Short mmCIF file of N, CA and C in Angstrom, two decimals:
data_model
loop_
_atom_site.label_atom_id
_atom_site.label_comp_id
_atom_site.label_asym_id
_atom_site.label_seq_id
_atom_site.Cartn_x
_atom_site.Cartn_y
_atom_site.Cartn_z
N MET A 1 -6.41 13.67 -10.11
CA MET A 1 -5.41 12.76 -9.71
C MET A 1 -5.11 12.31 -11.21
N ARG A 2 -3.89 12.02 -11.38
CA ARG A 2 -3.30 11.43 -12.66
C ARG A 2 -2.17 10.64 -12.25
N LEU A 3 -1.85 9.62 -13.41
CA LEU A 3 -0.73 8.77 -13.49
C LEU A 3 0.50 9.27 -14.24
N PHE A 4 0.33 10.45 -14.99
CA PHE A 4 1.35 10.97 -15.64
C PHE A 4 1.69 12.47 -15.25
N ASP A 5 2.91 12.80 -15.21
CA ASP A 5 3.01 14.30 -15.11
C ASP A 5 2.71 15.00 -16.33
N PRO A 6 2.60 16.23 -16.54
CA PRO A 6 2.66 17.12 -17.88
C PRO A 6 3.71 16.88 -18.73
N GLU A 7 4.97 16.09 -18.60
CA GLU A 7 5.94 15.83 -19.53
C GLU A 7 5.51 14.44 -19.89
N GLY A 8 4.64 13.75 -19.43
CA GLY A 8 4.41 12.21 -19.82
C GLY A 8 5.19 11.18 -19.06
N SER A 9 5.72 11.58 -18.11
CA SER A 9 6.56 10.71 -17.19
C SER A 9 5.47 9.96 -16.44
N ARG A 10 5.74 8.74 -16.27
CA ARG A 10 4.60 8.02 -15.00
C ARG A 10 4.95 8.36 -13.79
N LEU A 11 4.03 8.30 -13.06
CA LEU A 11 3.81 8.42 -11.70
C LEU A 11 3.85 7.47 -10.86
N TYR A 12 3.85 6.28 -11.34
CA TYR A 12 3.63 4.84 -10.53
C TYR A 12 4.72 3.84 -10.97
N LEU A 13 5.09 3.03 -9.98
CA LEU A 13 6.21 2.09 -10.26
C LEU A 13 5.46 1.07 -11.17
N ASN A 14 6.34 0.57 -11.97
CA ASN A 14 5.99 -0.57 -12.78
C ASN A 14 6.24 -1.97 -12.11
N ARG A 15 5.72 -3.02 -12.50
CA ARG A 15 5.89 -4.26 -11.79
C ARG A 15 6.99 -4.80 -11.55
N ASP A 16 8.13 -4.81 -12.43
CA ASP A 16 9.48 -4.82 -12.13
C ASP A 16 9.92 -4.04 -11.15
N GLU A 17 9.62 -2.80 -11.09
CA GLU A 17 10.25 -1.96 -9.77
C GLU A 17 9.66 -2.28 -8.53
N VAL A 18 8.46 -2.80 -8.25
CA VAL A 18 7.54 -3.24 -7.30
C VAL A 18 8.42 -4.21 -6.76
N MET A 19 8.69 -5.35 -7.78
CA MET A 19 9.29 -6.43 -7.43
C MET A 19 10.91 -6.42 -6.84
N ALA A 20 11.31 -5.40 -7.48
CA ALA A 20 12.69 -5.00 -6.82
C ALA A 20 12.99 -4.50 -5.62
N PHE A 21 11.79 -3.77 -5.17
CA PHE A 21 11.44 -2.96 -4.10
C PHE A 21 11.22 -4.15 -3.05
N LEU A 22 10.31 -5.05 -2.99
CA LEU A 22 9.92 -5.97 -2.32
C LEU A 22 11.23 -6.89 -2.01
N ALA A 23 11.96 -7.05 -2.96
CA ALA A 23 13.11 -7.81 -2.58
C ALA A 23 14.15 -7.38 -1.78
N VAL A 24 14.26 -5.68 -1.89
CA VAL A 24 15.28 -5.21 -0.98
C VAL A 24 14.63 -5.26 0.35
N LEU A 25 13.38 -5.40 0.53
CA LEU A 25 12.95 -5.42 2.00
C LEU A 25 13.29 -6.73 2.72
N GLN A 26 13.62 -7.73 2.01
CA GLN A 26 13.55 -8.94 2.57
C GLN A 26 14.66 -9.14 3.77
N ASP A 27 15.64 -8.05 3.56
CA ASP A 27 16.84 -8.06 4.55
C ASP A 27 16.63 -7.06 5.54
N LYS A 28 15.28 -6.31 5.67
CA LYS A 28 15.31 -5.07 6.47
C LYS A 28 14.72 -5.51 7.58
N ASP A 29 15.12 -4.72 8.87
CA ASP A 29 14.36 -4.76 10.16
C ASP A 29 13.17 -5.11 10.16
N PRO A 30 12.23 -5.71 10.78
CA PRO A 30 10.81 -5.97 10.49
C PRO A 30 10.01 -4.76 10.83
N GLY A 31 10.41 -3.56 11.49
CA GLY A 31 9.67 -2.43 11.58
C GLY A 31 9.55 -1.52 10.40
N PRO A 32 10.62 -1.36 9.71
CA PRO A 32 10.65 -0.68 8.51
C PRO A 32 10.31 -1.53 7.15
N ARG A 33 10.39 -2.78 7.39
CA ARG A 33 9.91 -3.88 6.29
C ARG A 33 8.55 -3.85 6.22
N THR A 34 7.94 -3.93 7.41
CA THR A 34 6.38 -4.05 7.38
C THR A 34 5.63 -2.56 7.08
N PHE A 35 6.34 -1.75 7.35
CA PHE A 35 5.82 -0.47 6.88
C PHE A 35 5.76 -0.35 5.50
N ALA A 36 7.04 -0.69 4.82
CA ALA A 36 7.12 -0.34 3.46
C ALA A 36 6.09 -1.61 2.70
N GLU A 37 6.05 -2.48 3.20
CA GLU A 37 5.08 -3.76 2.55
C GLU A 37 3.71 -3.34 2.72
N THR A 38 3.45 -2.64 3.88
CA THR A 38 1.98 -2.17 4.05
C THR A 38 1.46 -1.09 2.98
N LEU A 39 2.48 -0.27 2.53
CA LEU A 39 2.23 0.78 1.49
C LEU A 39 2.02 -0.14 0.08
N THR A 40 2.70 -1.14 -0.03
CA THR A 40 2.89 -1.81 -1.35
C THR A 40 1.49 -2.67 -1.39
N TYR A 41 1.34 -3.46 -0.19
CA TYR A 41 0.38 -4.38 -0.51
C TYR A 41 -1.17 -3.99 -0.13
N THR A 42 -1.30 -2.64 0.36
CA THR A 42 -2.66 -2.18 0.50
C THR A 42 -2.75 -1.08 -0.32
N GLY A 43 -1.73 -0.11 -0.89
CA GLY A 43 -2.07 0.84 -1.56
C GLY A 43 -2.58 2.00 -0.70
N CYS A 44 -2.18 2.07 0.56
CA CYS A 44 -2.78 3.00 1.57
C CYS A 44 -1.59 4.26 1.48
N ARG A 45 -2.28 5.31 1.73
CA ARG A 45 -1.51 6.57 2.06
C ARG A 45 -0.61 6.30 3.16
N ILE A 46 0.59 7.07 3.29
CA ILE A 46 1.53 7.17 4.57
C ILE A 46 0.75 7.49 5.84
N SER A 47 0.07 8.52 5.59
CA SER A 47 -0.80 8.90 6.84
C SER A 47 -1.62 7.69 7.54
N GLU A 48 -2.24 7.03 6.52
CA GLU A 48 -3.16 5.87 6.98
C GLU A 48 -2.28 4.70 7.47
N ALA A 49 -0.93 4.39 7.08
CA ALA A 49 -0.20 3.55 7.24
C ALA A 49 0.04 3.80 8.96
N LEU A 50 0.67 5.06 9.06
CA LEU A 50 1.03 5.45 10.41
C LEU A 50 0.01 5.59 11.49
N ALA A 51 -1.08 5.54 11.02
CA ALA A 51 -2.44 5.63 12.09
C ALA A 51 -2.66 4.32 12.37
N LEU A 52 -2.00 3.01 11.87
CA LEU A 52 -2.49 1.78 12.05
C LEU A 52 -2.19 1.42 13.58
N THR A 53 -2.91 0.52 14.30
CA THR A 53 -2.68 0.13 15.43
C THR A 53 -3.05 -1.42 15.45
N PRO A 54 -2.68 -2.16 16.63
CA PRO A 54 -2.84 -3.47 16.48
C PRO A 54 -4.48 -3.95 16.40
N ARG A 55 -5.31 -2.98 16.76
CA ARG A 55 -6.83 -3.15 16.48
C ARG A 55 -7.21 -3.17 14.89
N ASN A 56 -6.27 -2.61 14.29
CA ASN A 56 -6.52 -2.58 12.85
C ASN A 56 -5.91 -3.80 12.11
N ILE A 57 -5.49 -4.77 12.77
CA ILE A 57 -4.84 -6.05 12.04
C ILE A 57 -5.87 -7.11 12.25
N GLN A 58 -6.55 -7.53 11.08
CA GLN A 58 -7.35 -8.65 11.18
C GLN A 58 -6.52 -9.88 10.80
N TYR A 59 -5.91 -10.59 11.75
CA TYR A 59 -4.76 -11.54 10.86
C TYR A 59 -5.59 -12.59 10.67
N LYS A 60 -6.50 -13.18 11.23
CA LYS A 60 -7.28 -14.31 10.86
C LYS A 60 -8.02 -14.13 9.58
N GLU A 61 -8.45 -13.00 9.08
CA GLU A 61 -9.14 -12.73 7.98
C GLU A 61 -8.21 -12.29 6.78
N LEU A 62 -6.76 -12.04 7.21
CA LEU A 62 -5.79 -11.62 6.12
C LEU A 62 -6.39 -10.29 5.71
N GLN A 63 -6.72 -9.29 6.41
CA GLN A 63 -7.14 -7.92 6.24
C GLN A 63 -6.55 -6.78 7.17
N VAL A 64 -6.34 -5.77 6.56
CA VAL A 64 -6.10 -4.57 7.42
C VAL A 64 -7.06 -3.66 7.16
N THR A 65 -7.56 -2.97 8.40
CA THR A 65 -8.57 -1.93 8.45
C THR A 65 -8.06 -0.70 8.60
N PHE A 66 -8.28 0.13 7.54
CA PHE A 66 -7.73 1.63 7.48
C PHE A 66 -8.87 2.61 7.80
N ASN A 67 -8.64 3.74 8.41
CA ASN A 67 -9.49 4.64 8.74
C ASN A 67 -9.29 5.59 7.41
N SER A 68 -10.19 5.81 6.44
CA SER A 68 -9.99 6.50 5.29
C SER A 68 -9.94 8.09 5.70
N LEU A 69 -8.59 8.40 5.73
CA LEU A 69 -8.40 9.92 6.31
C LEU A 69 -8.65 11.01 5.39
N LYS A 70 -8.61 10.70 4.21
CA LYS A 70 -9.13 11.91 3.37
C LYS A 70 -10.72 12.05 3.44
N LYS A 71 -11.45 11.31 4.17
CA LYS A 71 -12.92 11.30 4.26
C LYS A 71 -13.41 12.69 4.96
N ARG A 72 -12.31 12.98 5.82
CA ARG A 72 -12.43 14.15 6.52
C ARG A 72 -13.38 13.83 7.87
N ARG A 73 -13.68 12.50 8.07
CA ARG A 73 -14.46 12.13 9.27
C ARG A 73 -13.63 10.83 9.90
N ASP A 74 -14.07 10.57 11.01
CA ASP A 74 -13.12 9.61 11.78
C ASP A 74 -14.01 8.17 11.72
N ASP A 75 -15.02 8.20 10.98
CA ASP A 75 -15.83 6.91 11.14
C ASP A 75 -16.07 5.92 9.73
N VAL A 76 -14.90 6.35 8.91
CA VAL A 76 -15.12 5.82 7.58
C VAL A 76 -13.93 4.96 7.46
N PHE A 77 -14.20 3.47 7.39
CA PHE A 77 -13.18 2.57 7.60
C PHE A 77 -13.25 1.67 6.05
N ARG A 78 -12.15 0.95 5.76
CA ARG A 78 -12.11 0.20 4.83
C ARG A 78 -11.34 -1.02 5.10
N ASN A 79 -11.71 -2.10 4.53
CA ASN A 79 -10.79 -3.39 4.80
C ASN A 79 -10.18 -3.70 3.57
N VAL A 80 -8.79 -3.99 3.54
CA VAL A 80 -8.11 -4.42 2.36
C VAL A 80 -7.45 -5.63 2.50
N PRO A 81 -7.63 -6.89 1.57
CA PRO A 81 -7.09 -7.97 1.90
C PRO A 81 -5.70 -7.87 1.53
N VAL A 82 -5.02 -8.83 2.42
CA VAL A 82 -3.27 -8.98 2.10
C VAL A 82 -2.98 -10.23 1.91
N PRO A 83 -1.68 -10.45 1.45
CA PRO A 83 -1.14 -11.90 1.29
C PRO A 83 -0.99 -12.43 2.55
N HIS A 84 -0.81 -13.65 2.81
CA HIS A 84 -0.61 -14.53 4.04
C HIS A 84 0.66 -14.07 4.35
N GLU A 85 1.67 -14.21 3.70
CA GLU A 85 3.25 -14.01 4.06
C GLU A 85 3.33 -12.73 4.52
N TYR A 86 2.81 -11.81 4.05
CA TYR A 86 2.76 -10.32 4.65
C TYR A 86 2.25 -10.46 6.20
N MET A 87 1.04 -10.91 6.37
CA MET A 87 0.35 -11.10 7.59
C MET A 87 1.10 -11.66 8.47
N ARG A 88 1.78 -12.72 8.06
CA ARG A 88 2.45 -13.55 9.19
C ARG A 88 3.72 -12.86 9.75
N ILE A 89 4.38 -12.16 8.92
CA ILE A 89 5.49 -11.10 9.31
C ILE A 89 4.94 -10.15 10.29
N MET A 90 3.94 -9.44 9.95
CA MET A 90 3.23 -8.57 10.71
C MET A 90 2.82 -8.96 11.85
N VAL A 91 2.05 -10.04 12.09
CA VAL A 91 1.75 -10.70 13.42
C VAL A 91 2.91 -10.78 14.40
N VAL A 92 4.16 -11.40 13.94
CA VAL A 92 5.20 -11.77 14.74
C VAL A 92 5.85 -10.31 14.98
N ALA A 93 6.44 -9.53 14.02
CA ALA A 93 7.04 -8.45 14.05
C ALA A 93 6.35 -7.24 15.02
N HIS A 94 5.18 -7.26 15.17
CA HIS A 94 4.36 -6.20 15.94
C HIS A 94 3.55 -6.95 17.08
N GLU A 95 3.90 -8.16 17.41
CA GLU A 95 3.14 -8.91 18.52
C GLU A 95 1.66 -8.74 18.51
N ILE A 96 1.12 -8.74 17.27
CA ILE A 96 -0.43 -8.38 17.38
C ILE A 96 -1.44 -9.21 18.06
N PRO A 97 -1.30 -10.41 18.22
CA PRO A 97 -2.30 -11.03 19.22
C PRO A 97 -2.11 -10.71 20.67
N ARG A 98 -0.89 -10.62 21.18
CA ARG A 98 -0.73 -10.11 22.50
C ARG A 98 -1.15 -8.58 22.62
N ARG A 99 -0.76 -7.92 21.59
CA ARG A 99 -1.28 -6.37 21.98
C ARG A 99 -2.67 -6.16 21.62
N GLN A 100 -3.34 -7.14 20.99
CA GLN A 100 -4.63 -6.94 20.83
C GLN A 100 -5.49 -7.05 22.31
N ARG A 101 -4.88 -8.07 23.01
CA ARG A 101 -5.37 -8.58 24.16
C ARG A 101 -5.14 -7.45 25.15
N GLN A 102 -4.20 -6.73 25.23
CA GLN A 102 -3.92 -5.44 26.11
C GLN A 102 -4.39 -4.12 25.80
N ARG A 103 -5.50 -3.87 26.57
CA ARG A 103 -6.21 -2.64 26.43
C ARG A 103 -5.35 -1.35 26.34
N THR A 104 -3.98 -1.47 27.01
CA THR A 104 -3.24 -0.29 26.88
C THR A 104 -2.69 -0.31 25.60
N LYS A 105 -2.38 -1.28 24.93
CA LYS A 105 -1.56 -1.44 23.78
C LYS A 105 -2.18 -1.51 22.42
N VAL A 106 -3.51 -1.83 22.38
CA VAL A 106 -4.29 -2.05 21.37
C VAL A 106 -4.53 -1.01 20.30
N ASP A 107 -4.54 0.31 21.03
CA ASP A 107 -4.64 1.62 20.19
C ASP A 107 -3.49 2.39 20.07
N VAL A 108 -2.10 1.78 20.36
CA VAL A 108 -0.87 2.25 20.15
C VAL A 108 -0.51 2.15 18.72
N PRO A 109 -0.14 3.06 18.03
CA PRO A 109 0.36 3.01 16.57
C PRO A 109 1.27 2.12 16.46
N LEU A 110 1.56 1.32 15.25
CA LEU A 110 2.49 0.26 15.01
C LEU A 110 3.89 0.95 14.87
N TRP A 111 3.74 2.10 14.18
CA TRP A 111 4.96 2.70 13.97
C TRP A 111 4.96 4.28 14.62
N ASP A 112 6.04 4.74 15.13
CA ASP A 112 5.66 6.11 16.01
C ASP A 112 6.59 7.07 15.22
N TRP A 113 6.63 7.04 14.05
CA TRP A 113 7.69 7.75 13.00
C TRP A 113 6.86 9.09 12.56
N SER A 114 7.55 10.08 12.35
CA SER A 114 7.03 11.25 11.56
C SER A 114 6.68 10.91 10.05
N ARG A 115 5.85 11.63 9.41
CA ARG A 115 5.58 11.23 8.11
C ARG A 115 6.65 11.43 7.09
N GLN A 116 7.61 12.68 7.48
CA GLN A 116 8.86 12.54 6.69
C GLN A 116 9.84 11.61 6.78
N HIS A 117 9.94 11.00 8.09
CA HIS A 117 10.81 9.81 8.55
C HIS A 117 10.27 8.77 7.40
N ALA A 118 8.86 8.30 7.50
CA ALA A 118 8.38 7.23 6.66
C ALA A 118 8.55 7.47 5.20
N TYR A 119 8.44 8.86 4.83
CA TYR A 119 8.52 9.17 3.27
C TYR A 119 10.11 8.96 3.04
N GLU A 120 10.94 9.26 3.86
CA GLU A 120 12.44 9.21 3.57
C GLU A 120 12.94 7.63 3.65
N LEU A 121 12.32 7.05 4.66
CA LEU A 121 12.75 5.49 4.57
C LEU A 121 12.14 4.92 3.24
N THR A 122 11.20 5.15 2.88
CA THR A 122 10.62 4.34 1.87
C THR A 122 11.27 4.76 0.52
N ARG A 123 11.49 5.94 0.19
CA ARG A 123 12.25 6.45 -0.75
C ARG A 123 13.91 5.73 -0.77
N GLY A 124 14.36 5.80 0.22
CA GLY A 124 15.82 5.24 0.59
C GLY A 124 15.85 3.80 0.01
N PHE A 125 14.76 3.02 0.31
CA PHE A 125 14.54 1.60 -0.17
C PHE A 125 14.46 1.45 -1.51
N MET A 126 13.76 2.61 -2.14
CA MET A 126 13.54 2.63 -3.57
C MET A 126 14.91 2.72 -4.26
N VAL A 127 15.70 3.71 -3.80
CA VAL A 127 17.00 3.92 -4.22
C VAL A 127 17.79 2.72 -4.19
N GLU A 128 17.85 1.99 -2.90
CA GLU A 128 18.47 0.87 -3.08
C GLU A 128 17.87 -0.25 -3.98
N ALA A 129 16.93 -0.23 -4.25
CA ALA A 129 16.41 -1.35 -5.31
C ALA A 129 16.85 -1.01 -6.56
N GLY A 130 17.45 0.28 -6.88
CA GLY A 130 17.77 0.61 -8.20
C GLY A 130 16.78 1.10 -9.15
N ILE A 131 15.52 1.62 -8.42
CA ILE A 131 14.47 1.95 -9.10
C ILE A 131 14.90 3.61 -9.63
N PRO A 132 15.09 3.76 -10.91
CA PRO A 132 15.40 4.94 -11.47
C PRO A 132 14.85 6.39 -11.06
N PRO A 133 15.82 7.36 -10.92
CA PRO A 133 14.91 8.75 -10.35
C PRO A 133 13.90 9.15 -11.39
N GLY A 134 13.18 9.82 -10.57
CA GLY A 134 11.88 10.33 -11.43
C GLY A 134 10.68 10.42 -10.29
N LYS A 135 9.55 11.01 -10.64
CA LYS A 135 8.52 11.26 -9.92
C LYS A 135 7.73 10.05 -9.32
N HIS A 136 8.00 8.87 -10.16
CA HIS A 136 7.38 7.84 -9.61
C HIS A 136 8.24 7.25 -8.44
N ARG A 137 9.03 7.42 -8.16
CA ARG A 137 10.06 6.85 -6.95
C ARG A 137 9.49 7.74 -5.63
N THR A 138 8.47 7.35 -5.34
CA THR A 138 7.81 7.83 -4.13
C THR A 138 6.84 6.81 -3.65
N PRO A 139 6.57 7.20 -2.29
CA PRO A 139 5.48 6.15 -1.62
C PRO A 139 4.06 6.27 -2.41
N LYS A 140 3.87 7.62 -2.84
CA LYS A 140 2.66 7.64 -3.84
C LYS A 140 2.81 6.95 -5.25
N GLY A 141 4.03 6.73 -5.46
CA GLY A 141 4.24 5.70 -6.67
C GLY A 141 3.72 4.27 -6.54
N LEU A 142 4.09 3.99 -5.05
CA LEU A 142 3.61 2.54 -4.64
C LEU A 142 1.97 2.45 -4.64
N ARG A 143 1.30 3.57 -4.21
CA ARG A 143 -0.13 3.51 -4.21
C ARG A 143 -0.56 3.57 -5.37
N HIS A 144 -0.12 4.27 -6.50
CA HIS A 144 -0.56 4.14 -7.84
C HIS A 144 -0.16 2.73 -8.39
N ALA A 145 0.88 2.23 -8.29
CA ALA A 145 1.23 0.99 -8.59
C ALA A 145 0.43 -0.25 -8.12
N PHE A 146 -0.30 0.03 -6.96
CA PHE A 146 -1.12 -0.85 -6.45
C PHE A 146 -2.47 -0.91 -7.24
N GLY A 147 -2.87 0.40 -7.71
CA GLY A 147 -4.21 0.54 -8.59
C GLY A 147 -3.95 -0.01 -9.76
N VAL A 148 -2.75 0.19 -10.48
CA VAL A 148 -2.43 -0.25 -11.96
C VAL A 148 -2.44 -1.84 -11.79
N ASN A 149 -1.75 -2.40 -10.64
CA ASN A 149 -1.48 -3.87 -10.85
C ASN A 149 -2.85 -4.42 -10.58
N ALA A 150 -3.72 -3.73 -9.89
CA ALA A 150 -5.26 -4.39 -9.72
C ALA A 150 -5.91 -4.31 -10.97
N VAL A 151 -5.96 -3.33 -11.56
CA VAL A 151 -6.66 -3.49 -13.23
C VAL A 151 -5.95 -4.34 -14.01
N THR A 152 -4.88 -4.49 -13.96
CA THR A 152 -4.23 -5.49 -14.80
C THR A 152 -4.36 -6.83 -14.44
N ARG A 153 -4.78 -7.01 -13.38
CA ARG A 153 -5.17 -8.44 -12.59
C ARG A 153 -6.62 -8.75 -12.52
N ASP A 154 -7.41 -7.75 -13.30
CA ASP A 154 -8.70 -8.02 -13.39
C ASP A 154 -9.77 -7.60 -12.22
N VAL A 155 -9.25 -6.93 -11.21
CA VAL A 155 -9.88 -6.60 -10.06
C VAL A 155 -11.02 -5.86 -10.54
N PRO A 156 -12.16 -5.86 -9.97
CA PRO A 156 -13.06 -5.08 -10.53
C PRO A 156 -13.04 -3.54 -10.04
N ILE A 157 -13.48 -2.67 -10.61
CA ILE A 157 -12.77 -1.27 -10.47
C ILE A 157 -13.75 -0.79 -9.19
N THR A 158 -14.95 -1.48 -8.80
CA THR A 158 -15.58 -1.19 -7.74
C THR A 158 -15.02 -1.79 -6.40
N MET A 159 -14.35 -2.95 -6.60
CA MET A 159 -13.62 -3.25 -5.42
C MET A 159 -12.45 -2.25 -5.33
N LEU A 160 -11.71 -2.08 -6.42
CA LEU A 160 -10.43 -1.31 -6.25
C LEU A 160 -10.83 0.16 -5.67
N LYS A 161 -11.94 0.69 -5.61
CA LYS A 161 -12.44 1.99 -5.18
C LYS A 161 -12.69 1.80 -3.74
N LYS A 162 -13.21 0.66 -3.38
CA LYS A 162 -13.36 0.40 -1.88
C LYS A 162 -11.98 0.33 -1.26
N TRP A 163 -11.23 -0.53 -1.85
CA TRP A 163 -9.78 -0.84 -1.14
C TRP A 163 -8.99 0.58 -1.03
N MET A 164 -8.94 1.40 -2.13
CA MET A 164 -8.28 2.45 -2.16
C MET A 164 -8.97 3.69 -1.21
N GLY A 165 -10.06 3.59 -1.09
CA GLY A 165 -10.68 4.85 -0.18
C GLY A 165 -11.16 5.80 -1.08
N HIS A 166 -11.43 5.46 -2.41
CA HIS A 166 -11.96 6.75 -3.24
C HIS A 166 -13.33 6.96 -3.04
N ALA A 167 -13.68 8.33 -2.95
CA ALA A 167 -15.05 8.72 -2.86
C ALA A 167 -15.71 8.70 -4.12
N GLN A 168 -15.29 8.71 -5.32
CA GLN A 168 -15.72 8.65 -6.67
C GLN A 168 -15.06 7.71 -7.65
N ILE A 169 -15.93 6.89 -8.22
CA ILE A 169 -15.32 5.84 -9.26
C ILE A 169 -14.59 6.47 -10.47
N THR A 170 -14.83 7.79 -10.43
CA THR A 170 -13.97 8.50 -11.43
C THR A 170 -12.61 8.50 -11.21
N THR A 171 -12.33 8.86 -9.78
CA THR A 171 -10.98 8.75 -9.44
C THR A 171 -10.37 7.49 -9.58
N THR A 172 -10.88 6.30 -9.40
CA THR A 172 -10.25 5.06 -9.44
C THR A 172 -10.26 4.63 -10.97
N ALA A 173 -10.93 5.25 -11.57
CA ALA A 173 -10.95 4.72 -13.15
C ALA A 173 -9.52 5.23 -13.84
N ILE A 174 -8.72 6.15 -13.29
CA ILE A 174 -7.51 6.44 -13.78
C ILE A 174 -6.62 5.36 -14.18
N TYR A 175 -6.80 4.55 -13.09
CA TYR A 175 -5.78 3.39 -13.12
C TYR A 175 -6.11 2.33 -14.52
N ALA A 176 -7.42 2.67 -15.12
CA ALA A 176 -7.43 1.93 -16.33
C ALA A 176 -6.74 2.59 -17.57
N ASN A 177 -6.01 3.64 -17.17
CA ASN A 177 -5.30 4.24 -18.20
C ASN A 177 -3.70 4.11 -18.33
N ALA A 178 -3.49 2.73 -17.67
CA ALA A 178 -1.96 2.31 -17.65
C ALA A 178 -1.47 2.24 -19.35
N ILE A 179 -0.06 2.47 -19.23
CA ILE A 179 0.38 2.29 -20.67
C ILE A 179 1.84 1.39 -20.40
N GLY A 180 2.52 1.09 -21.43
CA GLY A 180 3.71 0.34 -21.42
C GLY A 180 3.36 -1.17 -21.17
N LYS A 181 4.12 -1.77 -20.39
CA LYS A 181 3.84 -3.20 -20.09
C LYS A 181 2.59 -3.39 -19.57
N GLU A 182 1.99 -2.61 -18.75
CA GLU A 182 0.67 -2.67 -18.17
C GLU A 182 -0.32 -2.82 -19.28
N GLU A 183 -0.20 -1.91 -20.18
CA GLU A 183 -1.29 -1.84 -21.15
C GLU A 183 -1.06 -2.96 -22.17
N ALA A 184 0.30 -3.46 -22.30
CA ALA A 184 0.42 -4.66 -23.10
C ALA A 184 -0.27 -5.91 -22.49
N LEU A 185 -0.09 -6.08 -21.01
CA LEU A 185 -0.81 -7.21 -20.31
C LEU A 185 -2.35 -7.15 -20.62
N LEU A 186 -2.91 -5.85 -20.57
CA LEU A 186 -4.34 -5.85 -20.64
C LEU A 186 -4.81 -6.03 -22.34
N ALA A 187 -3.89 -5.66 -23.29
CA ALA A 187 -4.07 -5.99 -24.67
C ALA A 187 -3.95 -7.22 -24.69
N LYS A 188 -3.13 -8.22 -24.30
CA LYS A 188 -2.76 -9.71 -24.44
C LYS A 188 -4.23 -10.44 -24.06
N LYS A 189 -4.75 -9.87 -22.90
CA LYS A 189 -5.92 -10.72 -22.63
C LYS A 189 -7.00 -10.32 -23.10
N MET A 190 -6.97 -9.32 -24.11
CA MET A 190 -8.09 -9.32 -24.89
C MET A 190 -8.07 -10.12 -26.21
N TRP A 191 -6.70 -10.30 -26.63
CA TRP A 191 -6.47 -10.91 -27.86
C TRP A 191 -6.51 -12.48 -27.66
N ASP A 192 -6.21 -12.67 -26.22
CA ASP A 192 -5.75 -14.30 -26.10
C ASP A 192 -7.16 -15.19 -25.91
#
């Protein structure tokens, strides 16, 4: 895994691009909005987001529980903390408390989209947000942005490994290789 392509172009959204992306989502319907915000606030993979059900939403704890799909096992889960405002919208938009009480609805996915539809929807929001073309303008760019943001905010690498569902700490360590504004933030912390 890497943060730059062979030509040196970044594969993650920078902080300004993430903020522009989130701003565009404010006016969107709750279903698409919560999906895109889930990718942004949790750093999950598209397939992991599409597998979410009401059972995976721990609204009182402000956590989302993901089945770590790349582990090739069905019993590897991780909890990722999320912002209160995000959770408030998730609870209302997807009727989480009501669906958690109904045995027939607790395990029904929150979004019934194909992976391709989810990808195109997310890319469309990025275009609308004015994010310039490039390999970073993808849902995976949001996952990488989550990792870079965590490192620049002093989240311990072991915690980030857990949140992102990485098997090896060496995979998570790539996020410490941020450049540009992100690197400047890290350097500023060193000298302040």
